[in-house]
């Protein structure tokens, strides 16, 4: 368990808490923080002692999205080839991060207060559950910078209706915690002071369940969410049979 300059990693019993730690920059996602999150999520998922993960941000905000200054550096450093290569590598890193939440078997709960903008909104929604602090402002302001809410769009359109998703990425107006709750984007709204403890309490409840059953539940959830009904029922059948035989083996072992 190694914290870095940009990410604090701490264990509360079997819950690992990851705190994005660039409060002066509203936890904007530079390369170091993005890579740190990828590494930390992989490490937590590989650790059998970690049963659930909480992701939060230090200071006044959850996360202000992509580090705009770093982005400017990619395109303005006068070396077009290197800039293009750096931008490409960064796009892959960001995509890998957003992909990872649905690939790892450990459930992840976001504890988000203050601003969750662009990539920060994307991170909050990529988590399996979201506990919102009352001050949450979640939005996609990319168009205001002349860019596209690109990598974050895939998750957004899967989590709210199309009209709402398009409104969010086109108008760029942030939604408050109460609206996030009513849209089904958040699971709970609590005071900012209680946001991390509430997320940890939910994570602790998840941690009490059988690990392989929880992992299979998350894996199946993400598969059926994106499949046509007949195929979704087929993979559900496979999981059902696998879990029955698994339970039987464990009963026989006793
Ligand atoms: N990238 C890099 N730095 C950022 C940043 C980002 N996405 N968001 C905020 N910061 C920095 C600011 O530049 C400022 O740094 P400074 O003190 O060195 O000048 C610091 O964080 C605080 O920002 P500030 O705007 O004063 O904080 P605030 O609490 O008043 O407002 C936000 C917070 C998130 C509403 C505002 O900073 C903002 O709109 N950020 C951009 C969000 C965005 O467009 N994200 C999508 C990027 S594609």
Coordinates of C-alpha atoms and ligand atoms in Angstrom, one line a residue:
X1 CA 0.0 0.0 0.0
X2 CA 1.8 3.1 -1.2
X3 CA 0.4 6.6 -1.3
X4 CA 1.8 9.0 -3.9
X5 CA 2.0 12.8 -4.1
X6 CA -1.4 12.8 -5.9
X7 CA -3.2 9.8 -4.4
X8 CA -3.7 8.8 -0.7
X9 CA -4.3 5.1 -0.2
X10 CA -5.6 3.9 3.2
X11 CA -7.3 0.8 4.5
X12 CA -10.3 0.9 6.8
X13 CA -10.4 -2.8 7.7
X14 CA -11.3 -4.5 4.3
X15 CA -12.3 -1.3 2.6
X16 CA -9.6 0.6 0.7
X17 CA -10.1 4.3 0.5
X18 CA -8.5 6.1 -2.5
X19 CA -8.3 9.9 -2.1
X20 CA -7.4 12.0 -5.1
X21 CA -5.0 14.5 -3.5
X22 CA -4.5 17.6 -5.6
X23 CA -6.9 19.8 -3.6
X24 CA -5.3 23.1 -4.8
X25 CA -6.1 22.0 -8.4
X26 CA -9.5 20.6 -7.4
X27 CA -8.0 17.1 -8.0
X28 CA -7.7 17.7 -11.7
X29 CA -6.5 14.6 -13.5
X30 CA -3.0 15.0 -14.7
X31 CA -1.0 12.1 -15.9
X32 CA 0.4 11.2 -12.5
X33 CA -3.0 11.1 -10.8
X34 CA -4.6 9.2 -13.7
X35 CA -1.8 6.6 -13.8
X36 CA -1.9 6.5 -10.0
X37 CA -5.6 5.6 -10.0
X38 CA -5.1 2.9 -12.6
X39 CA -2.3 1.4 -10.6
X40 CA -4.2 1.7 -7.3
X41 CA -7.4 0.1 -8.7
X42 CA -5.4 -2.8 -10.1
X43 CA -3.5 -3.3 -6.8
X44 CA -6.7 -3.2 -4.7
X45 CA -8.4 -5.7 -7.0
X46 CA -5.5 -8.1 -6.8
X47 CA -5.4 -7.9 -3.0
X48 CA -7.6 -10.5 -1.4
X49 CA -7.9 -8.5 1.8
X50 CA -9.6 -5.6 0.0
X51 CA -13.3 -6.3 -0.4
X52 CA -14.6 -2.9 -1.6
X53 CA -13.1 0.4 -2.6
X54 CA -14.1 4.0 -1.9
X55 CA -13.0 6.8 -4.2
X56 CA -13.1 10.3 -3.0
X57 CA -11.3 13.7 -3.4
X58 CA -9.4 15.9 -0.9
X59 CA -10.4 19.5 -0.3
X60 CA -13.3 21.4 -1.8
X61 CA -14.0 19.2 -4.8
X62 CA -14.3 15.6 -5.9
X63 CA -12.5 16.2 -9.2
X64 CA -12.4 19.0 -11.8
X65 CA -11.7 16.6 -14.7
X66 CA -8.8 16.6 -17.1
X67 CA -5.9 18.9 -16.1
X68 CA -6.5 21.7 -18.6
X69 CA -2.9 23.0 -18.2
X70 CA -1.4 19.7 -19.1
X71 CA -3.7 19.4 -22.1
X72 CA -2.6 22.8 -23.2
X73 CA 1.0 21.6 -22.9
X74 CA 0.3 18.7 -25.2
X75 CA -0.9 20.9 -28.0
X76 CA 1.1 24.0 -27.5
X77 CA 4.7 22.9 -27.0
X78 CA 5.6 23.5 -30.6
X79 CA 6.5 19.9 -31.4
X80 CA 3.5 18.6 -33.3
X81 CA 4.6 15.0 -33.6
X82 CA 5.4 14.7 -29.9
X83 CA 2.3 16.6 -29.0
X84 CA 0.1 14.2 -31.0
X85 CA 1.9 11.2 -29.5
X86 CA 1.5 12.6 -25.9
X87 CA -2.2 13.3 -26.5
X88 CA -2.7 9.8 -27.9
X89 CA -1.0 8.2 -24.9
X90 CA -3.0 10.3 -22.5
X91 CA -6.3 9.4 -24.3
X92 CA -5.4 5.7 -23.9
X93 CA -4.6 6.1 -20.3
X94 CA -7.8 8.0 -19.6
X95 CA -9.8 5.3 -21.5
X96 CA -8.1 2.6 -19.6
X97 CA -9.0 4.2 -16.3
X98 CA -12.7 4.6 -17.2
X99 CA -12.7 1.0 -18.5
X100 CA -11.2 -0.4 -15.4
X101 CA -14.1 0.3 -13.0
X102 CA -16.3 -2.3 -14.9
X103 CA -13.4 -4.7 -15.4
X104 CA -12.2 -5.1 -11.8
X105 CA -14.2 -7.5 -9.6
X106 CA -14.1 -5.4 -6.5
X107 CA -17.0 -3.0 -6.1
X108 CA -16.1 0.7 -6.1
X109 CA -18.2 3.4 -4.4
X110 CA -17.6 7.1 -5.2
X111 CA -17.9 9.6 -2.3
X112 CA -18.3 12.9 -4.2
X113 CA -18.8 16.4 -2.9
X114 CA -18.3 19.8 -4.5
X115 CA -17.4 19.8 -8.2
X116 CA -17.3 16.7 -10.3
X117 CA -16.7 18.1 -13.8
X118 CA -15.9 16.4 -17.1
X119 CA -13.6 13.5 -16.4
X120 CA -14.5 14.0 -12.7
X121 CA -18.2 13.4 -13.4
X122 CA -17.1 10.5 -15.5
X123 CA -15.2 8.9 -12.6
X124 CA -18.1 9.4 -10.3
X125 CA -20.4 7.6 -12.7
X126 CA -17.9 4.9 -13.6
X127 CA -18.0 3.7 -10.0
X128 CA -20.6 1.1 -9.1
X129 CA -22.4 3.4 -6.6
X130 CA -22.3 7.1 -5.9
X131 CA -22.8 8.7 -2.5
X132 CA -23.2 12.5 -3.1
X133 CA -22.4 15.2 -0.7
X134 CA -25.0 18.0 -0.6
X135 CA -22.6 20.4 -2.4
X136 CA -22.2 18.1 -5.4
X137 CA -22.2 19.8 -8.8
X138 CA -21.8 17.2 -11.5
X139 CA -21.4 18.3 -15.1
X140 CA -19.8 18.2 -18.5
X141 CA -18.4 21.6 -19.4
X142 CA -16.1 20.4 -22.2
X143 CA -18.0 22.2 -25.0
X144 CA -17.3 25.5 -23.2
X145 CA -13.6 24.7 -23.9
X146 CA -14.2 23.8 -27.5
X147 CA -13.7 20.1 -26.9
X148 CA -15.9 17.1 -26.6
X149 CA -17.0 15.2 -23.5
X150 CA -15.7 12.1 -25.3
X151 CA -14.5 9.3 -23.1
X152 CA -17.0 10.1 -20.4
X153 CA -20.0 9.9 -22.8
X154 CA -20.1 6.1 -23.0
X155 CA -20.9 5.6 -19.4
X156 CA -23.3 8.6 -19.2
X157 CA -25.6 7.4 -22.0
X158 CA -25.9 4.1 -20.2
X159 CA -26.9 5.6 -17.0
X160 CA -29.5 8.2 -17.8
X161 CA -32.1 8.6 -20.6
X162 CA -30.8 9.9 -23.9
X163 CA -32.5 13.3 -23.7
X164 CA -30.9 14.0 -20.3
X165 CA -27.5 12.7 -21.4
X166 CA -27.5 14.9 -24.4
X167 CA -28.7 17.9 -22.3
X168 CA -25.8 17.3 -19.9
X169 CA -23.1 17.1 -22.6
X170 CA -24.5 19.9 -24.8
X171 CA -25.7 22.6 -22.4
X172 CA -22.8 21.9 -20.0
X173 CA -24.9 22.9 -16.9
X174 CA -24.1 21.0 -13.8
X175 CA -26.7 19.0 -11.9
X176 CA -27.0 19.3 -8.1
X177 CA -26.9 16.4 -5.7
X178 CA -30.7 16.2 -5.4
X179 CA -31.2 16.1 -9.2
X180 CA -28.4 13.5 -9.5
X181 CA -30.4 11.4 -7.0
X182 CA -33.7 11.8 -8.8
X183 CA -32.0 11.0 -12.2
X184 CA -30.7 7.8 -10.6
X185 CA -27.1 8.9 -11.0
X186 CA -26.5 8.9 -7.2
X187 CA -27.5 6.4 -4.6
X188 CA -27.6 8.6 -1.5
X189 CA -27.3 12.3 -0.7
X190 CA -25.7 13.2 2.7
X191 CA -24.0 16.2 4.2
X192 CA -20.5 16.7 2.9
X193 CA -19.1 15.9 6.3
X194 CA -20.7 12.4 6.2
X195 CA -20.0 11.6 2.5
X196 CA -16.9 9.4 3.0
X197 CA -18.1 7.7 6.2
X198 CA -21.4 6.9 4.4
X199 CA -19.6 5.4 1.4
X200 CA -17.3 3.4 3.7
X201 CA -20.4 2.1 5.6
X202 CA -21.9 0.9 2.4
X203 CA -18.6 -0.6 1.3
X204 CA -18.3 -2.4 4.7
X205 CA -21.7 -4.0 4.1
X206 CA -20.6 -5.1 0.6
X207 CA -17.5 -6.5 2.3
X208 CA -19.5 -8.8 4.5
X209 CA -20.8 -10.8 1.5
X210 CA -19.1 -13.9 0.0
X211 CA -16.2 -12.6 -2.1
X212 CA -16.6 -14.9 -5.2
X213 CA -20.4 -14.3 -5.2
X214 CA -19.9 -10.5 -5.1
X215 CA -17.3 -10.7 -7.9
X216 CA -19.6 -12.8 -10.0
X217 CA -22.5 -10.4 -9.3
X218 CA -20.4 -7.4 -10.5
X219 CA -19.1 -9.3 -13.5
X220 CA -22.6 -10.4 -14.5
X221 CA -24.1 -7.0 -13.9
X222 CA -21.7 -5.3 -16.3
X223 CA -22.2 -8.0 -18.9
X224 CA -26.0 -8.1 -18.9
X225 CA -26.3 -4.3 -18.8
X226 CA -24.8 -4.2 -22.3
X227 CA -26.3 -7.3 -23.9
X228 CA -29.6 -7.9 -25.8
X229 CA -32.1 -9.7 -23.6
X230 CA -31.6 -13.3 -25.0
X231 CA -27.8 -13.2 -24.7
X232 CA -28.1 -11.6 -21.3
X233 CA -30.3 -14.4 -20.1
X234 CA -27.8 -16.9 -21.5
X235 CA -24.9 -15.5 -19.6
X236 CA -27.1 -15.2 -16.5
X237 CA -27.9 -19.0 -16.9
X238 CA -24.2 -19.7 -17.0
X239 CA -23.5 -17.7 -13.9
X240 CA -26.4 -19.4 -12.1
X241 CA -25.1 -22.8 -12.9
X242 CA -21.5 -21.9 -12.0
X243 CA -22.6 -20.5 -8.6
X244 CA -24.7 -23.5 -7.8
X245 CA -21.9 -25.9 -8.5
X246 CA -19.5 -23.6 -6.6
X247 CA -21.8 -23.6 -3.6
X248 CA -22.2 -27.4 -3.8
X249 CA -18.4 -27.9 -3.8
X250 CA -18.1 -25.7 -0.7
X251 CA -20.9 -27.6 1.1
X252 CA -19.2 -30.9 0.2
X253 CA -15.9 -29.5 1.6
X254 CA -17.4 -29.0 5.0
Ligands
LIG1 N1 -7.3 21.6 -14.8 C1 -6.3 22.2 -14.2 N2 -6.4 23.1 -13.2 C2 -7.7 23.2 -12.7 C3 -8.8 22.6 -13.2 C4 -8.6 21.7 -14.3 N3 -9.6 21.0 -14.9 N4 -9.9 22.9 -12.5 C5 -9.4 23.8 -11.6 N5 -8.1 24.0 -11.7 C6 -7.2 24.8 -10.8 C7 -7.4 26.3 -11.2 O1 -6.6 26.6 -12.3 C8 -6.9 26.9 -9.9 O2 -5.5 26.9 -9.9 P1 -4.6 28.2 -9.4 O3 -5.1 28.4 -8.0 O4 -3.2 27.7 -9.5 O5 -5.0 29.3 -10.3 C9 -7.4 25.9 -8.8 O6 -7.6 24.7 -9.5 C10 -8.7 26.3 -8.2 O7 -9.6 26.6 -9.2 P2 -10.8 27.7 -9.0 O8 -11.4 27.8 -10.3 O9 -10.3 28.9 -8.3 O10 -11.7 26.9 -8.0 P3 -13.3 27.0 -7.7 O11 -13.6 26.2 -6.6 O12 -13.7 28.4 -7.7 O13 -14.0 26.4 -9.1 C11 -14.3 24.7 -10.7 C12 -13.8 25.0 -9.3 C13 -14.1 23.1 -10.9 C14 -15.7 25.0 -11.0 C15 -13.4 25.4 -11.7 O14 -12.1 25.4 -11.3 C16 -13.5 24.9 -13.1 O15 -14.5 25.3 -13.8 N6 -12.5 24.1 -13.6 C17 -12.6 23.6 -14.9 C18 -13.5 22.4 -14.9 C19 -13.5 21.8 -16.3 O16 -13.8 22.5 -17.3 N7 -13.3 20.4 -16.4 C20 -13.3 19.7 -17.7 C21 -12.0 19.8 -18.3 S1 -12.0 19.2 -20.0

